[in-house]
Tab-separated table of C-alpha atoms and ligand atoms in Angstrom:
chain	number	residue	atom	x	y	z
A	472	MET	CA	-71.379	-82.422	-65.743
A	473	ARG	CA	-68.708	-79.751	-65.016
A	474	SER	CA	-70.177	-77.878	-68.417
A	475	LEU	CA	-73.735	-78.261	-67.258
A	476	ILE	CA	-73.130	-76.758	-63.952
A	477	ASP	CA	-71.290	-73.795	-65.662
A	478	GLU	CA	-74.371	-73.386	-67.795
A	479	ALA	CA	-76.718	-73.431	-64.774
A	480	LEU	CA	-74.238	-70.776	-63.104
A	481	ALA	CA	-74.339	-68.705	-66.120
A	482	LEU	CA	-78.202	-68.894	-66.249
A	483	THR	CA	-78.603	-67.649	-62.634
A	484	GLN	CA	-75.471	-65.286	-62.833
A	485	ARG	CA	-77.773	-62.033	-62.553
A	486	GLU	CA	-79.436	-63.478	-59.431
A	487	LEU	CA	-76.188	-64.436	-58.052
A	488	GLU	CA	-74.362	-60.990	-58.434
A	489	ALA	CA	-77.611	-59.239	-57.111
A	490	HIS	CA	-77.306	-61.132	-54.040
A	491	ARG	CA	-73.448	-60.882	-53.910
A	492	ILE	CA	-73.135	-64.699	-53.769
A	493	VAL	CA	-69.599	-66.265	-54.779
A	494	PRO	CA	-70.393	-69.347	-56.812
A	495	ARG	CA	-67.626	-72.190	-57.004
A	496	ASN	CA	-67.736	-74.982	-59.392
A	497	ASN	CA	-65.445	-77.577	-57.916
A	498	VAL	CA	-66.617	-80.435	-60.121
A	499	GLY	CA	-64.060	-82.085	-61.890
A	500	SER	CA	-63.897	-82.239	-65.743
A	501	ASP	CA	-62.968	-85.978	-65.508
A	502	LEU	CA	-66.348	-86.997	-64.037
A	503	PRO	CA	-67.791	-89.875	-65.883
A	504	PRO	CA	-71.148	-88.812	-67.728
A	505	VAL	CA	-74.455	-89.368	-65.922
A	506	LEU	CA	-77.611	-91.077	-66.914
A	507	ALA	CA	-79.786	-88.261	-67.083
A	508	ASP	CA	-81.846	-85.884	-69.497
A	509	ARG	CA	-79.627	-82.867	-69.991
A	510	VAL	CA	-82.409	-80.457	-70.012
A	511	GLN	CA	-84.153	-81.998	-66.960
A	512	LEU	CA	-81.047	-82.186	-65.016
A	513	GLN	CA	-80.267	-78.423	-65.773
A	514	GLN	CA	-83.684	-77.724	-64.202
A	515	VAL	CA	-82.847	-79.459	-61.136
A	516	LEU	CA	-79.774	-77.593	-60.774
A	517	ILE	CA	-81.367	-74.170	-61.249
A	518	ASN	CA	-84.120	-75.115	-58.523
A	519	LEU	CA	-81.383	-75.922	-56.116
A	520	ILE	CA	-79.339	-72.746	-56.928
A	521	MET	CA	-82.308	-70.492	-56.679
A	522	ASN	CA	-83.091	-72.252	-53.485
A	523	ALA	CA	-79.810	-71.472	-52.144
A	524	ILE	CA	-79.614	-67.894	-53.166
A	525	ASP	CA	-83.216	-67.505	-51.334
A	526	ALA	CA	-81.373	-69.116	-48.413
A	527	MET	CA	-78.549	-66.738	-48.501
A	528	SER	CA	-80.124	-63.513	-49.064
A	529	ALA	CA	-81.360	-63.032	-45.452
A	530	VAL	CA	-77.850	-63.696	-44.224
A	531	ASN	CA	-75.655	-60.497	-43.826
A	532	ASN	CA	-72.938	-61.669	-41.214
A	533	ARG	CA	-70.929	-64.026	-43.159
A	534	GLU	CA	-69.793	-64.791	-46.547
A	535	ARG	CA	-72.426	-66.090	-49.099
A	536	LEU	CA	-70.706	-69.027	-50.640
A	537	LEU	CA	-72.449	-71.510	-53.255
A	538	THR	CA	-70.325	-74.399	-53.758
A	539	ILE	CA	-70.869	-77.318	-56.212
A	540	VAL	CA	-68.748	-80.374	-55.926
A	541	SER	CA	-68.736	-83.885	-57.151
A	542	SER	CA	-67.770	-87.219	-55.919
A	543	THR	CA	-67.981	-90.807	-57.258
A	544	ASP	CA	-67.717	-93.967	-55.554
A	545	GLY	CA	-67.106	-95.851	-58.912
A	546	SER	CA	-70.771	-96.872	-59.083
A	547	GLU	CA	-72.880	-93.735	-58.363
A	548	ILE	CA	-71.833	-89.921	-59.001
A	549	THR	CA	-72.972	-87.581	-56.372
A	550	VAL	CA	-73.369	-83.631	-57.130
A	551	THR	CA	-73.643	-81.472	-54.107
A	552	VAL	CA	-74.991	-77.991	-53.933
A	553	ALA	CA	-74.100	-76.423	-50.611
A	554	ASP	CA	-74.830	-72.940	-49.259
A	555	THR	CA	-74.129	-70.896	-46.274
A	556	GLY	CA	-77.579	-69.726	-45.928
A	557	ILE	CA	-80.172	-69.852	-43.111
A	558	GLY	CA	-80.275	-73.611	-43.013
A	559	ILE	CA	-83.249	-75.841	-42.544
A	560	GLU	CA	-84.625	-76.875	-39.117
A	561	PRO	CA	-83.960	-80.725	-38.615
A	562	GLU	CA	-87.838	-81.450	-38.019
A	563	LYS	CA	-88.480	-79.593	-41.607
A	564	LEU	CA	-85.864	-81.720	-43.279
A	565	ASP	CA	-88.120	-84.516	-44.242
A	566	ARG	CA	-91.108	-82.065	-45.001
A	567	LEU	CA	-89.213	-80.121	-47.739
A	568	PHE	CA	-89.882	-82.862	-50.286
A	569	GLU	CA	-93.549	-82.697	-49.842
A	570	PRO	CA	-95.211	-80.902	-52.834
A	571	PHE	CA	-96.373	-77.365	-51.721
A	572	PHE	CA	-94.468	-77.313	-48.464
A	573	THR	CA	-92.703	-73.818	-48.508
A	574	THR	CA	-91.521	-71.315	-45.800
A	575	LYS	CA	-91.572	-68.477	-48.417
A	576	ARG	CA	-94.114	-65.749	-48.720
A	577	ASP	CA	-94.082	-66.129	-52.659
A	578	GLY	CA	-93.020	-69.768	-52.859
A	579	MET	CA	-94.948	-72.742	-54.573
A	580	GLY	CA	-93.144	-75.339	-52.508
A	581	LEU	CA	-92.632	-77.305	-55.868
A	582	GLY	CA	-88.831	-77.015	-56.661
A	583	VAL	CA	-87.505	-79.816	-54.570
A	584	SER	CA	-90.262	-82.259	-54.951
A	585	ILE	CA	-90.171	-81.980	-58.722
A	586	SER	CA	-86.528	-82.146	-58.644
A	587	ARG	CA	-86.632	-85.326	-56.489
A	588	SER	CA	-89.141	-86.899	-59.003
A	589	ILE	CA	-86.838	-85.885	-61.917
A	590	VAL	CA	-83.665	-87.524	-60.453
A	591	GLU	CA	-85.524	-90.442	-59.220
A	592	VAL	CA	-86.949	-91.100	-62.789
A	593	HIS	CA	-83.281	-91.551	-63.845
A	594	GLY	CA	-82.703	-93.997	-61.169
A	595	GLY	CA	-81.124	-91.671	-58.800
A	596	SER	CA	-81.776	-89.889	-55.495
A	597	LEU	CA	-82.127	-86.489	-54.243
A	598	ARG	CA	-81.334	-85.713	-50.262
A	599	ALA	CA	-80.862	-82.844	-47.937
A	600	SER	CA	-78.414	-82.388	-45.129
A	601	PRO	CA	-77.788	-79.552	-42.737
A	602	GLN	CA	-74.225	-78.134	-43.082
A	603	ARG	CA	-72.014	-77.365	-40.170
A	604	PRO	CA	-71.712	-74.653	-38.907
A	605	PHE	CA	-74.487	-73.357	-41.020
A	606	GLY	CA	-76.257	-73.719	-44.308
A	607	THR	CA	-77.535	-76.655	-46.318
A	608	ALA	CA	-76.325	-79.373	-48.837
A	609	PHE	CA	-78.480	-80.863	-51.517
A	610	HIS	CA	-76.978	-84.237	-52.835
A	611	VAL	CA	-78.147	-85.385	-56.402
A	612	THR	CA	-76.965	-89.070	-56.863
A	613	LEU	CA	-77.019	-90.506	-60.272
A	614	LEU	CA	-76.002	-93.543	-62.213
A	615	PRO	CA	-73.079	-93.499	-64.794
A	616	ALA	CA	-74.440	-93.298	-68.344
A	617	GLU	CA	-72.467	-96.765	-69.127
A	618	ASN	CA	-75.113	-98.536	-67.014
A	619	GLY	CA	-78.178	-97.888	-69.126
A	620	SER	CA	-79.459	-95.764	-72.024
A	621	PRO	CA	-78.583	-92.089	-71.719
A	622	ASN	CA	-82.072	-91.221	-72.981
A	623	PRO	CA	-84.571	-92.934	-70.369
A	624	LYS	CA	-87.941	-93.881	-71.721
A	625	PRO	CA	-90.898	-91.913	-70.600
A	626	MET	CA	-92.519	-93.245	-67.447
A	627	SER	CA	-95.535	-94.661	-69.259
A	628	ASP	CA	-93.185	-96.940	-71.139
A	629	ARG	CA	-91.530	-98.333	-68.032
A	630	GLY	CA	-94.282	-101.044	-67.289
A	631	ASN	CA	-95.034	-99.699	-63.778
J	984	LIG	N1	-81.023	-74.498	-49.759
J	984	LIG	C1	-82.073	-74.287	-48.759
J	984	LIG	N2	-81.690	-73.722	-47.584
J	984	LIG	C2	-82.913	-73.409	-46.614
J	984	LIG	N3	-84.076	-74.128	-46.955
J	984	LIG	C3	-84.251	-74.465	-48.040
J	984	LIG	C4	-83.331	-74.730	-49.024
J	984	LIG	N4	-83.916	-75.332	-50.064
J	984	LIG	C5	-85.101	-75.498	-49.801
J	984	LIG	N5	-85.421	-75.028	-48.519
J	984	LIG	C6	-86.856	-74.975	-47.854
J	984	LIG	O1	-87.552	-75.879	-48.432
J	984	LIG	C7	-88.778	-75.182	-48.752
J	984	LIG	C8	-89.316	-76.005	-50.107
J	984	LIG	O2	-88.389	-75.605	-51.234
J	984	LIG	P1	-88.987	-75.664	-52.790
J	984	LIG	O3	-88.053	-75.213	-53.721
J	984	LIG	O4	-89.763	-77.172	-53.024
J	984	LIG	O5	-90.070	-74.709	-52.748
J	984	LIG	P2	-89.852	-73.061	-52.737
J	984	LIG	O6	-88.440	-72.678	-52.964
J	984	LIG	O7	-90.557	-72.481	-51.430
J	984	LIG	O8	-90.970	-72.307	-53.801
J	984	LIG	P3	-90.597	-72.800	-55.348
J	984	LIG	O9	-91.685	-73.704	-55.638
J	984	LIG	O10	-90.591	-71.436	-55.768
J	984	LIG	O11	-89.294	-73.339	-55.540
J	984	LIG	C9	-88.399	-73.772	-49.054
J	984	LIG	O12	-89.577	-73.148	-48.839
J	984	LIG	C10	-87.505	-73.816	-47.752
J	984	LIG	O13	-88.125	-73.676	-46.652
J	985	LIG	MG1	-87.498	-73.363	-54.639
């Protein structure tokens, strides 16, 4: 997981630098492997990082920090992508996950809804929470790989 996040930060490095954003990968290298397709999880992380960049590009009066941390309770693993951006109004927190909901002039409004679908297909969850005193955090919760196959079957093979 730590190396996957380093890769995501490398892939978005130009954007981060262009917006003078300081990224921090505080994910431990001892985190157990998660149950997820590597490429799809990379896509989720990049979506969340790009949203964090957008949210911070309008902020000029404080540090622009992108912090990625992990935690585990033994049964689940959570990776949190937190920014010091403009934040999300409480009444928009749920609408965010609707396809085509966007507040950006050139946004599609698909990033977080696709990301949530990807995470849920792997038996996990994606939620957002406001950060104090400012900013937003997205929490990706996944299962450890030992609990099942590391390569989940396509949805059509799942019998539902
Ligand atoms: N980190 C964040 N801080 C503040 N608002 C956010 C953040 N992430 C998402 N949002 C809000 O949620 C909306 C939906 O995000 P989503 O990624 O689905 O679409 P988008 O970024 O607008 O377009 P795209 O399809 O290009 O990703 C955004 O338009 C924005 O209003
Ligand atoms: Mg987006």
